[in-house]
Amino acid sequence: MLNIKDLRASAGGVEILKGINLAVRPGEVHAIMGPNGSGKSTLAQVLAGHPAYEVTGGSVTYLEQDLLDMEPEERAQAGVFLAFQYPVEIPGVSNAYFLRAAYNEIRKARGMEEVDSMDFIDLLEEKLKLVEWESEIMSRAVNAGFSGGEKKRNEILQLAVLEPKLAILDETDSGLDIDALRIVAAGVNKLRSQDRSFIVVTHYQRLLNYIVPDHVHVLSSGRIVRSGGKELALELEARGYEWVEAAEAMA
Amino acid sequence: MSSSVESLVNKEYKYGFVTDIESDMAPKGLSEDIVRFISARKHEPEWLLDWRLKAYRGWVKMTEPHEWPNIRYQPVDYQNLRYYSAPKTGKPFGSLDEVDPKLLETYEKLGIPLSEQKILAGVAVDAIFDSVSVGTTYKAKLAEQGIIFCSFGEAVQEHPELVRKYLGSVVPASDNFFAALNAAVFSDGSFVYIPKGVRCPMELSTYFRINTAETGQFERTLIVAEAGAHVSYLEGCTAPKRDENQLHAAVVELVALEGATIKYSTVQNWYAGDEKGRGGIYNFVTKRGKCAGANSKISWTQVETGSAITWKYPSVILQGDNSVGEFYSVAVVNGHQQADTGTKMIHLGKNTRSTIVSKGISAGQGQNSYRGLVKVLPKAAGARNYTQCDSMLIGNRCGAHTFPYIDVQNSSSSVEHEASTAKIGEDQIFYLKQRGLNTENAISMIVNGFCKEVFKELPMEFAVEAQKLLGISLEGSVG
């Protein structure tokens, strides 16, 4: 589904990703872990096409397409979804209106008919249950005045509505209390399927107790320095990031 | 990013065509003779000519204001302008069937059909072409309820007592430089009279079109709502693309008597000039309403997207006790446009209330200034004002400025002022793009959200038009 080869990227002239290699097959959940500044969030942003990052080398193939050659909205329409670490506020635009616009853009791009507001409300009711939310949230402006937890929950609601093929969760656990974490993780687990892949970017092992990954990768200074199964996350938690960084320095 | 932002706000001006029609024109220049020429062409009574001449003599002694407004332009050469231009149609105030087909075609191209089969349902239109009204729809139907909706020129002939009573009662001829100029040379405009207790059953609307080159448009609108009456009125404006600047100096006077409500909405889309800043309309307009009676209400809503220069401050004099004044504004500047706009709320009566919501959007090299005065006089006990003034910047070559003036002369009043300035964020645009929207739709959505509080004040049909103007899709159908 996704094939990243020797990906290099920089921001403001500083190289952050220094040759990332990663292959994600349909249905797999990959966790990307690493200390602050290792390039985790940059990887997520680069895959989504954030204009602040410049790709300086390598390739990314997504469903046989050159992902790096696509505009951010084309990636979204092709089924790439990024759950933001810091979801943005759009004052004056209701959550329902925003979500229906996004849903219809993606349907249009796939040659499907747009849905009207009545049908969309039915669809929403269904998806709201997934994140244990009441429909009143839909009339509030997008993320405006939302708590940190509400913003993250809103990202998972969008994920549920837009039904991507590849979902990238960028530190979705940061700033969540334990109840919100449980709700968010449960929502993600219900969305796991054979043809939907996840890249879960996180600093802490905690989230991975709830969203159990198939593969864990450790990022350090812009490179994947270690890959393994879910037990790698536990080992990291026990031994700290110095352990992999030291191992890398030795190598 | 910024190039696509600009291309959005920079959409080609659709209304820039010229109608080729023979016109009856005054010679260029301004003098007492020209004032007499205009008055004679309009078969005006002596008192009105005298009123004009007095205004003209006052104007000659005034100077064009260049000191205080935050706008820069070469002084207008008033002797190089034409003050009267009327299409050579048949007789004045005839039925719409007698209007030159070229004029009907012009309005149809502008989306304002005037012919009987196609007129807009629920909206009565007075169409003003250069200096004269070419026709008014639904006139007879409105007359059944005693409502007068006609061109100003017609009102002078048919209802001189009403015109004489209220003309200049809110904006005196000597009010300011442009108001004095208008009083001297005003050609046409709309007149609305709603009798006591009548709620006008449809939207009233005037559509202004400047056509002839080197001609100014100086219309005058007067709306009077008797006790308990209710009216909603809208004006729209366009002009051809021309390399030289054209002057539009209008005056609008509103009078609301006891318990009356006047809602006045403007969608202004005059030609703004080209990408180098050549041409475009100079829009110098004086708009003022008087809440003369207790419990009356006047509400201004404006969406200003056009003109090279906009200079206007739709204001409310809150004379009646418990009267309410409102001002909702969206002003967009792009390219080399400059806007200095805002409002004045003058609280005279007890427990008078005013609300000001101003949304300024600046793009390109545009300069947008909000200028507002809230004045509470000693007798206006318990007066309240709330002002919210937000600016949005798109790109880094534009400017937003705020000049609030607050003058409170008693101790029982409260005045609140909130202001914010935000730059449209790359992160906001990226967020929406990541959800599948292209840049154009993303910006539309952000700008639409920013202006929402003002758009919701517009009558439904015009809210749609206003949003289209900003390239914005309608929000709010869900949730």
XYZ file of C-alpha atoms in Angstrom:
730
model
C 0.000 0.000 0.000
C 2.684 2.471 1.041
C 6.329 2.239 0.124
C 8.756 4.848 1.434
C 12.278 4.674 0.001
C 15.226 6.689 1.282
C 12.965 9.688 1.989
C 14.794 12.890 2.805
C 13.131 16.149 3.764
C 14.108 19.487 5.227
C 12.453 22.556 6.699
C 13.988 26.005 6.467
C 17.150 24.487 4.987
C 17.664 22.061 7.893
C 17.513 18.380 6.990
C 15.147 16.527 9.313
C 14.435 13.239 7.550
C 17.699 11.622 6.501
C 16.665 8.562 4.541
C 13.491 6.848 5.756
C 12.599 3.369 4.490
C 9.228 1.906 5.393
C 6.725 -0.451 3.774
C 3.119 -0.644 4.974
C 0.798 -3.380 3.716
C -3.015 -3.203 3.751
C -4.512 -3.715 7.196
C -1.254 -3.236 9.079
C -0.744 -0.920 12.017
C 2.737 0.583 12.250
C 3.823 2.564 15.277
C 6.519 5.189 14.817
C 8.198 6.032 18.101
C 11.103 8.219 18.959
C 12.349 11.037 21.131
C 11.423 14.687 20.614
C 13.053 16.105 17.513
C 13.639 12.722 15.909
C 11.458 13.607 12.911
C 8.253 11.658 13.748
C 5.858 14.510 13.153
C 7.837 15.667 10.140
C 7.332 12.259 8.564
C 3.590 12.522 9.158
C 3.450 16.058 7.712
C 5.569 15.152 4.689
C 3.310 12.219 3.869
C 0.323 14.576 4.000
C 2.138 17.179 1.862
C 2.604 20.109 4.246
C 4.116 22.991 2.217
C 6.575 23.947 4.980
C 8.663 20.832 4.272
C 10.809 20.307 1.228
C 11.400 16.780 0.025
C 15.050 16.595 -0.999
C 15.338 12.948 -1.982
C 13.796 9.507 -2.124
C 10.350 8.362 -3.172
C 6.956 7.482 -1.710
C 4.648 5.164 -3.606
C 1.039 4.916 -2.438
C -1.270 2.484 -4.213
C 0.971 2.596 -7.288
C 0.903 6.397 -7.384
C 3.762 8.816 -6.768
C 2.471 10.345 -3.537
C 5.029 13.169 -3.491
C 3.757 14.397 -6.839
C 0.230 14.906 -5.508
C -1.324 18.028 -3.963
C -2.401 17.620 -0.324
C -6.091 17.528 -1.339
C -5.357 14.889 -3.994
C -3.728 12.730 -1.333
C -6.756 13.190 0.888
C -9.085 12.328 -1.979
C -6.973 9.221 -2.674
C -7.522 8.083 0.911
C -4.632 9.483 2.938
C -5.782 10.966 6.237
C -3.709 12.793 8.817
C -5.057 13.158 12.350
C -3.276 16.348 13.380
C -1.247 16.754 16.523
C -2.572 20.312 16.761
C -5.969 20.447 15.009
C -6.651 23.908 13.572
C -9.606 26.135 14.532
C -11.904 27.450 11.781
C -14.126 30.075 13.466
C -17.629 30.562 12.075
C -17.696 27.271 10.153
C -19.807 24.581 11.761
C -18.325 21.166 12.304
C -21.210 19.591 10.384
C -20.805 21.885 7.395
C -17.063 21.358 7.296
C -17.322 17.615 7.571
C -19.982 17.341 4.882
C -17.913 19.535 2.544
C -14.888 17.292 3.082
C -16.968 14.138 2.684
C -18.463 15.399 -0.575
C -15.106 16.538 -1.985
C -13.764 13.058 -1.444
C -16.870 11.447 -2.956
C -16.708 13.765 -5.965
C -13.064 12.868 -6.548
C -14.093 9.231 -6.615
C -16.882 9.839 -9.090
C -19.612 9.357 -6.509
C -22.664 11.513 -6.001
C -22.644 14.163 -3.270
C -24.893 13.542 -0.295
C -27.419 16.098 0.868
C -27.593 17.387 4.407
C -30.397 15.041 5.499
C -28.578 11.892 4.417
C -25.405 13.220 5.917
C -27.051 13.714 9.314
C -27.984 9.997 9.318
C -24.422 9.060 8.517
C -23.116 11.353 11.230
C -25.386 9.887 13.917
C -23.771 6.537 13.222
C -20.211 7.865 13.373
C -20.772 9.977 16.474
C -21.456 6.796 18.448
C -17.979 5.606 17.571
C -16.440 8.418 19.601
C -19.242 8.487 22.201
C -20.363 11.982 21.243
C -23.668 13.866 21.174
C -24.750 15.603 17.978
C -24.622 19.072 19.572
C -20.891 19.076 18.840
C -21.717 19.306 15.137
C -23.182 22.794 15.370
C -20.107 24.208 17.067
C -17.445 25.875 14.922
C -14.611 23.564 13.859
C -12.337 23.064 16.894
C -13.050 26.632 18.098
C -13.025 26.637 21.878
C -12.629 22.847 21.972
C -10.567 21.353 24.774
C -7.447 19.427 23.797
C -9.332 16.161 24.232
C -12.303 17.351 22.167
C -9.998 18.359 19.332
C -8.436 14.906 19.229
C -11.802 13.237 19.411
C -12.927 15.425 16.525
C -9.989 14.159 14.468
C -11.086 10.566 15.051
C -14.670 11.480 14.142
C -13.379 12.899 10.853
C -11.376 9.736 10.323
C -14.535 7.691 10.850
C -16.560 9.786 8.405
C -13.953 10.075 5.670
C -12.980 6.373 5.795
C -9.426 6.648 4.480
C -7.241 3.782 3.283
C -4.201 5.077 5.110
C -4.629 6.906 8.392
C -1.681 8.666 10.002
C -2.200 9.556 13.662
C 0.243 12.229 14.764
C 0.632 12.116 18.567
C -3.084 11.625 18.956
C -2.473 10.652 22.579
C -0.726 13.870 23.590
C -2.769 15.997 25.966
C -5.405 13.298 26.556
C -6.529 12.167 29.979
C -7.075 8.476 30.490
C -10.819 8.526 29.683
C -10.338 10.477 26.472
C -7.475 8.206 25.528
C -9.696 5.156 25.977
C -12.470 6.670 23.827
C -10.090 7.760 21.082
C -8.298 4.405 21.024
C -11.560 2.461 21.028
C -12.713 4.549 18.059
C -9.529 3.752 16.172
C -9.781 0.042 16.968
C -13.311 -0.102 15.570
C -11.983 1.440 12.367
C -9.251 -1.136 11.893
C -9.933 -3.349 8.918
C -8.190 -5.579 6.395
C -7.860 -2.867 3.814
C -7.158 0.109 6.071
C -3.633 0.762 7.307
C -2.509 2.965 10.187
C 0.702 4.776 10.963
C 0.578 5.716 14.627
C 3.132 8.338 15.614
C 3.634 8.536 19.362
C 6.156 9.459 21.971
C 4.785 7.127 24.616
C 4.108 3.437 24.767
C 0.863 4.115 26.654
C -1.265 4.528 23.499
C 0.001 1.211 22.163
C -1.604 -0.617 25.091
C -4.889 0.361 23.504
C -3.996 0.386 19.820
C -1.843 -2.693 19.483
C 0.534 -2.340 16.528
C 1.781 -5.021 14.159
C 5.129 -3.290 13.788
C 7.063 -0.763 15.840
C 9.781 1.478 14.423
C 12.085 3.719 16.364
C 13.070 6.970 14.753
C 16.199 8.791 15.807
C 17.783 11.808 14.125
C 15.736 11.348 11.002
C 16.337 7.641 10.465
C 14.595 4.437 11.513
C 17.188 2.891 13.807
C 15.257 -0.117 14.978
C 12.181 -2.075 13.910
C 10.369 -4.880 15.627
C 7.076 -6.212 16.861
C 4.847 -4.765 19.582
C 7.286 -5.922 22.280
C 9.802 -3.346 21.047
C 7.547 -0.626 22.424
C 7.580 -2.229 25.853
C 11.330 -2.561 25.769
C 11.613 1.122 24.862
C 9.333 2.065 27.697
C 11.509 0.121 30.118
C 14.903 1.230 28.855
C 14.251 4.730 27.503
C 15.219 6.313 24.218
C 18.857 6.683 25.320
C 19.083 2.968 24.808
C 18.411 3.101 21.041
C 20.310 6.336 20.624
C 23.324 4.807 22.326
C 22.978 1.682 20.210
C 22.896 3.848 17.110
C 25.945 5.792 18.167
C 27.788 2.513 18.625
C 26.810 1.287 15.189
C -0.031 29.746 -1.528
C -0.444 33.479 -1.869
C -0.723 33.339 -5.666
C -3.749 31.079 -5.459
C -5.196 33.209 -2.680
C -4.913 36.237 -4.885
C -6.379 34.529 -7.909
C -9.415 33.736 -5.815
C -10.061 37.237 -4.591
C -8.916 38.543 -7.965
C -11.643 36.958 -10.034
C -12.287 38.707 -13.317
C -14.809 41.551 -12.973
C -17.867 40.164 -14.727
C -19.836 43.366 -15.038
C -17.278 45.450 -16.944
C -19.185 45.748 -20.229
C -20.479 49.004 -21.702
C -23.996 49.491 -23.066
C -23.958 51.348 -26.378
C -26.884 53.697 -26.055
C -27.523 57.248 -27.085
C -27.566 59.612 -24.138
C -28.710 63.092 -23.324
C -25.751 64.615 -21.523
C -24.846 67.790 -19.752
C -21.626 69.462 -20.924
C -18.602 68.781 -18.747
C -17.915 70.914 -15.717
C -19.803 72.234 -12.716
C -21.374 75.659 -12.301
C -24.683 77.204 -11.260
C -25.746 76.779 -14.859
C -25.187 73.036 -14.670
C -27.238 72.885 -11.484
C -29.999 74.765 -13.275
C -29.612 72.461 -16.301
C -30.149 69.351 -14.166
C -33.085 70.856 -12.312
C -34.702 71.946 -15.575
C -34.208 68.520 -17.194
C -36.055 67.066 -14.255
C -38.829 69.693 -14.337
C -38.262 70.481 -10.693
C -40.188 72.982 -8.614
C -38.575 76.266 -7.631
C -37.965 75.285 -3.977
C -35.852 72.328 -5.037
C -33.763 74.387 -7.424
C -33.168 76.865 -4.621
C -32.151 74.044 -2.310
C -29.662 72.813 -4.908
C -28.223 76.246 -5.549
C -27.750 76.853 -1.850
C -25.946 73.533 -1.584
C -23.771 74.410 -4.569
C -22.805 77.781 -3.107
C -21.858 76.032 0.123
C -19.876 73.367 -1.693
C -17.762 75.906 -3.582
C -16.397 77.075 -0.226
C -15.585 73.557 1.002
C -12.502 71.461 0.301
C -12.196 67.800 -0.532
C -11.247 65.917 2.669
C -7.722 64.534 2.341
C -6.401 65.017 5.872
C -8.246 62.532 8.039
C -9.321 59.598 5.838
C -6.712 56.865 5.473
C -6.893 56.924 1.673
C -4.487 58.318 -0.914
C -5.568 59.638 -4.308
C -5.144 62.587 -6.611
C -7.795 65.258 -5.955
C -10.734 64.906 -8.328
C -10.930 67.441 -11.168
C -14.560 68.454 -10.741
C -14.543 70.548 -13.901
C -13.589 67.546 -16.013
C -16.647 65.523 -15.032
C -20.098 65.261 -16.473
C -22.942 65.663 -14.001
C -25.875 64.444 -16.013
C -26.294 61.623 -18.498
C -29.587 59.978 -19.316
C -30.364 57.382 -21.961
C -32.596 58.873 -24.660
C -35.641 56.805 -23.929
C -39.240 57.673 -24.537
C -41.215 59.521 -21.938
C -40.163 59.479 -18.329
C -41.814 57.182 -15.749
C -43.540 55.180 -18.475
C -44.311 51.522 -18.062
C -41.479 49.043 -18.312
C -42.796 47.925 -21.712
C -41.681 51.234 -23.152
C -38.092 50.988 -21.912
C -35.384 50.685 -24.565
C -34.675 46.949 -25.055
C -30.942 47.673 -24.786
C -31.466 48.801 -21.211
C -33.545 45.779 -20.335
C -30.804 43.650 -21.859
C -28.188 45.428 -19.748
C -30.015 44.631 -16.534
C -30.648 41.089 -17.645
C -26.884 40.634 -18.182
C -26.394 41.926 -14.657
C -28.844 39.327 -13.370
C -31.618 41.864 -12.689
C -34.460 41.086 -15.099
C -36.988 43.931 -15.359
C -39.410 42.670 -17.976
C -42.809 41.634 -16.648
C -42.399 37.905 -17.324
C -39.060 37.586 -15.626
C -39.093 39.923 -12.640
C -37.713 38.527 -9.421
C -40.408 37.055 -7.266
C -40.752 38.812 -3.943
C -38.331 41.614 -4.751
C -39.337 44.975 -6.189
C -36.553 46.662 -8.160
C -35.865 50.271 -9.119
C -33.195 50.285 -11.845
C -31.016 53.390 -12.076
C -28.888 53.839 -15.196
C -26.376 56.709 -14.969
C -28.519 59.657 -13.888
C -32.047 58.317 -14.228
C -34.356 55.536 -13.192
C -35.303 53.302 -16.102
C -38.100 51.537 -14.336
C -39.529 50.178 -11.123
C -41.147 46.778 -10.762
C -44.166 45.842 -8.590
C -45.044 49.527 -8.215
C -48.787 49.043 -8.569
C -48.920 46.061 -6.253
C -47.118 48.016 -3.523
C -49.395 51.016 -4.044
C -52.351 48.860 -2.981
C -51.035 49.086 0.577
C -50.171 52.739 0.262
C -46.465 52.021 -0.140
C -44.659 54.417 -2.405
C -41.642 52.982 -4.192
C -40.454 55.010 -7.138
C -37.555 56.983 -8.512
C -36.620 60.146 -6.683
C -37.466 62.230 -9.725
C -40.940 60.765 -9.851
C -41.423 61.368 -6.125
C -40.586 65.044 -6.614
C -43.400 65.256 -9.192
C -45.983 63.030 -7.517
C -45.316 63.482 -3.776
C -43.591 66.861 -3.416
C -44.929 67.407 0.127
C -43.240 64.243 1.433
C -39.973 64.955 -0.340
C -39.909 68.513 0.874
C -40.626 67.459 4.452
C -37.830 64.922 4.708
C -35.184 65.899 2.122
C -32.041 66.937 3.976
C -33.619 66.257 7.352
C -31.019 63.606 8.208
C -28.099 64.594 5.980
C -28.232 68.384 5.553
C -26.927 69.794 2.279
C -24.051 71.355 4.205
C -23.102 68.128 6.027
C -19.818 67.454 4.265
C -18.026 68.069 0.980
C -19.488 65.097 -0.888
C -22.968 65.462 0.593
C -22.994 69.113 -0.502
C -21.866 68.122 -4.002
C -24.613 65.525 -4.135
C -27.250 67.990 -2.952
C -26.271 70.345 -5.762
C -26.231 67.879 -8.632
C -28.092 64.729 -7.548
C -29.902 63.265 -10.479
C -32.009 60.340 -9.417
C -32.287 57.645 -6.813
C -35.069 55.855 -5.051
C -37.847 57.066 -2.824
C -39.629 54.815 -0.372
C -42.557 55.678 1.883
C -44.177 53.091 4.127
C -47.416 54.268 5.729
C -48.273 53.869 9.377
C -48.436 50.289 10.597
C -47.666 48.727 7.219
C -45.179 45.917 6.942
C -43.762 45.994 3.400
C -44.637 42.584 1.906
C -41.499 42.275 -0.210
C -37.862 43.304 -0.332
C -37.338 46.649 -2.031
C -34.218 47.018 -4.059
C -32.401 49.557 -6.197
C -29.810 48.553 -8.722
C -27.323 51.253 -9.646
C -25.392 51.118 -12.905
C -22.855 53.676 -14.098
C -22.410 53.426 -17.874
C -21.274 56.621 -19.561
C -17.570 57.534 -19.425
C -16.384 60.517 -17.395
C -19.739 60.747 -15.732
C -20.329 60.837 -12.038
C -23.291 59.182 -10.403
C -24.942 61.237 -7.713
C -28.027 59.471 -6.554
C -30.078 60.261 -3.546
C -32.207 57.796 -1.693
C -34.808 58.682 0.886
C -36.690 56.123 2.924
C -39.401 57.115 5.372
C -41.076 54.562 7.647
C -44.097 55.913 9.508
C -45.002 54.729 13.007
C -44.985 50.952 13.283
C -43.950 50.443 9.642
C -41.418 47.894 8.573
C -39.231 47.717 5.454
C -36.198 45.857 4.181
C -34.292 47.510 1.361
C -31.258 46.502 -0.687
C -29.002 48.245 -3.137
C -26.580 46.717 -5.612
C -24.052 48.456 -7.817
C -21.818 47.764 -10.823
C -19.973 49.788 -13.453
C -18.017 49.129 -16.684
C -14.258 48.722 -16.654
C -12.654 51.997 -17.606
C -9.102 53.277 -17.339
C -10.050 56.551 -15.704
C -11.583 56.812 -12.259
C -15.257 57.525 -11.962
C -16.935 59.344 -9.130
C -19.912 58.049 -7.197
C -21.088 60.429 -4.485
C -24.417 59.288 -3.131
C -26.524 60.297 -0.176
C -28.944 58.013 1.622
C -31.327 59.284 4.290
C -33.483 57.031 6.435
C -36.208 58.203 8.797
C -37.805 55.754 11.223
C -40.706 57.048 13.274
C -42.062 55.513 16.464
C -41.736 51.747 16.523
C -40.679 51.597 12.859
C -37.925 49.345 11.518
C -35.730 49.969 8.502
C -33.250 47.366 7.402
C -30.893 48.629 4.712
C -28.496 46.242 2.990
C -25.833 47.024 0.424
C -23.896 44.718 -1.843
C -21.376 47.049 -3.438
C -19.438 45.707 -6.390
C -18.363 48.786 -8.331
C -15.425 48.257 -10.674
C -12.283 48.264 -8.515
C -9.647 49.180 -11.087
C -7.115 46.948 -12.845
C -4.156 45.069 -11.372
C -1.964 48.172 -11.682
C -4.475 50.303 -9.816
C -5.746 52.168 -12.892
C -9.393 53.105 -13.082
C -12.142 52.069 -10.713
C -14.857 53.917 -8.888
C -14.286 56.517 -6.198
C -17.117 55.696 -3.845
C -17.711 58.679 -1.552
C -21.023 58.085 0.101
C -22.916 59.617 3.003
C -25.483 57.310 4.555
C -27.321 58.162 7.705
C -30.468 57.093 9.433
C -32.474 58.791 12.129
C -34.380 56.782 14.700
C -36.709 59.728 15.219
C -39.343 57.880 17.234
C -39.196 55.822 20.400
C -38.612 52.074 19.973
C -37.574 52.473 16.359
C -34.763 50.542 14.764
C -32.362 51.092 11.881
C -30.007 48.395 10.750
C -27.269 48.805 8.132
C -25.666 45.758 6.568
C -23.008 46.271 3.941
C -20.835 43.977 1.875
C -18.264 46.138 0.158
C -16.135 44.304 -2.380
C -15.690 46.821 -5.189
C -14.497 50.409 -5.835
C -10.952 51.726 -6.057
C -11.689 53.866 -3.019
C -14.496 53.488 -0.528
C -15.281 56.299 1.890
C -18.510 55.715 3.756
C -19.839 55.577 7.286
C -23.473 54.470 7.426
C -24.604 55.976 10.703
C -27.562 56.085 13.042
C -28.819 58.987 15.115
C -30.586 57.365 18.054
C -32.979 60.118 18.995
C -36.053 58.202 20.170
C -35.912 56.532 23.583
C -35.171 52.786 23.437
C -34.251 53.019 19.771
C -31.770 50.572 18.259
C -28.984 51.094 15.720
C -27.022 48.323 14.053
C -24.111 48.224 11.645
C -22.877 44.978 10.141
C -20.089 45.280 7.622
C -17.831 43.158 5.466
C -15.259 45.184 3.555
C -12.853 43.465 1.190
C -9.878 45.188 -0.405
C -7.550 43.584 -2.905
C -5.170 44.783 -5.622
C -4.742 48.507 -4.994
C -8.134 49.080 -3.400
C -8.462 51.353 -0.377
C -11.367 51.442 2.018
C -11.976 53.786 4.916
C -15.320 52.714 6.242
C -17.206 52.287 9.484
C -20.090 53.908 11.252
C -21.244 56.555 13.679
C -23.710 55.753 16.425
C -25.000 58.921 18.070
C -26.957 58.172 21.237
C -29.370 60.950 22.176
C -32.364 59.119 23.660
C -32.624 57.114 26.860
C -31.783 53.401 26.851
C -30.720 53.525 23.238
C -28.676 50.573 22.044
C -26.225 50.082 19.220
C -24.292 47.145 17.844
C -21.347 47.372 15.467
C -19.829 44.297 13.828
C -17.124 45.064 11.294
C -15.170 42.462 9.338
C -12.332 43.764 7.209
C -10.515 41.492 4.765
C -7.327 42.761 3.160
C -5.511 41.035 0.300
C -3.025 42.046 -2.396
C -1.814 45.556 -1.642
C -5.197 46.632 -0.334
C -5.541 48.974 2.632
C -8.573 48.578 4.843
C -9.472 50.993 7.629
C -12.295 50.760 10.109
C -13.310 54.148 11.451
C -16.097 54.310 13.972
C -17.551 56.826 16.373
C -19.712 55.952 19.346
C -21.031 59.109 20.937
C -23.287 59.085 23.992
C -24.788 62.433 24.930
C -25.614 63.530 28.502
C -29.355 62.802 28.201
C -28.854 59.293 26.807
C -29.071 57.618 30.197
C -28.652 53.857 30.138
C -27.309 53.808 26.580
C -25.361 50.756 25.516
C -22.995 49.996 22.678
C -21.175 46.872 21.663
C -18.496 47.046 18.995
C -16.640 44.151 17.472
C -14.048 44.904 14.884
C -12.127 42.051 13.254
C -9.535 42.175 10.509
C -8.184 39.372 8.360
C -5.021 39.680 6.326
C -4.307 37.546 3.261
C -0.667 37.785 2.141
C 1.918 40.202 3.477
C 1.598 43.323 1.351
C -1.811 44.479 2.576
C -2.833 46.483 5.610
C -5.589 46.683 8.212
C -6.151 49.759 10.378
C -8.645 50.557 13.110
C -9.654 54.035 14.273
C -12.296 53.797 16.991
C -13.542 57.015 18.602
C -15.542 56.769 21.791
C -17.136 59.762 23.469
C -19.384 59.087 26.472
C -20.922 62.029 28.292
C -22.929 60.349 31.028
C -22.187 57.825 33.742
C -25.016 55.334 33.278
C -23.976 54.102 29.838
C -21.810 51.224 28.809
C -19.609 50.939 25.752
C -17.707 47.799 24.817
C -15.101 47.525 22.101
C -13.454 44.309 20.971
C -10.961 44.072 18.153
C -8.886 41.337 16.579
C -6.501 40.971 13.676
C -5.624 37.595 12.197
C -3.630 36.455 9.249
C -5.227 33.702 7.208
C -3.023 30.813 8.208
C -1.145 28.416 5.992
C -1.987 25.862 8.686
C -5.722 26.528 8.344
C -5.520 26.102 4.584
C -3.402 22.955 4.898
C -5.836 21.477 7.401
C -8.738 21.893 4.988
C -6.696 20.654 2.029
C -5.802 17.564 4.054
C -9.525 16.937 4.319
C -9.923 17.041 0.540
C -10.775 20.697 -0.204
C -8.754 22.572 -2.829
C -7.117 25.883 -1.933
C -9.919 27.968 -3.397
C -12.610 26.154 -1.445
C -10.463 26.174 1.673
C -10.060 29.951 1.580
C -13.728 30.409 0.767
C -14.641 28.381 3.796
C -12.307 30.288 6.104
C -13.425 33.702 4.825
C -17.068 32.667 4.907
C -16.688 31.608 8.530
C -15.004 34.912 9.319
C -17.894 36.897 7.797
C -20.701 34.686 9.066
C -22.044 37.123 11.649
C -22.573 39.706 8.926
C -23.890 37.433 6.161
C -26.594 36.103 8.420
C -27.983 39.650 8.623
C -28.537 39.846 4.858
C -31.853 38.844 3.290
C -31.495 35.256 2.066
C -31.296 35.977 -1.699
C -28.648 38.588 -1.184
C -26.666 36.532 1.260
C -26.231 34.096 -1.607
C -25.129 36.887 -3.925
C -22.718 38.264 -1.346
C -21.152 34.903 -0.760
C -20.799 34.297 -4.469
C -19.079 37.641 -4.680
C -16.414 36.421 -2.315
C -16.329 33.109 -4.142
C -17.905 31.474 -1.185
C -20.227 28.537 -0.993
C -23.239 28.809 1.250
C -22.729 27.541 4.730
C -25.188 26.468 7.346
C -27.419 23.980 5.574
C -26.417 21.360 8.137
C -26.184 21.704 11.861
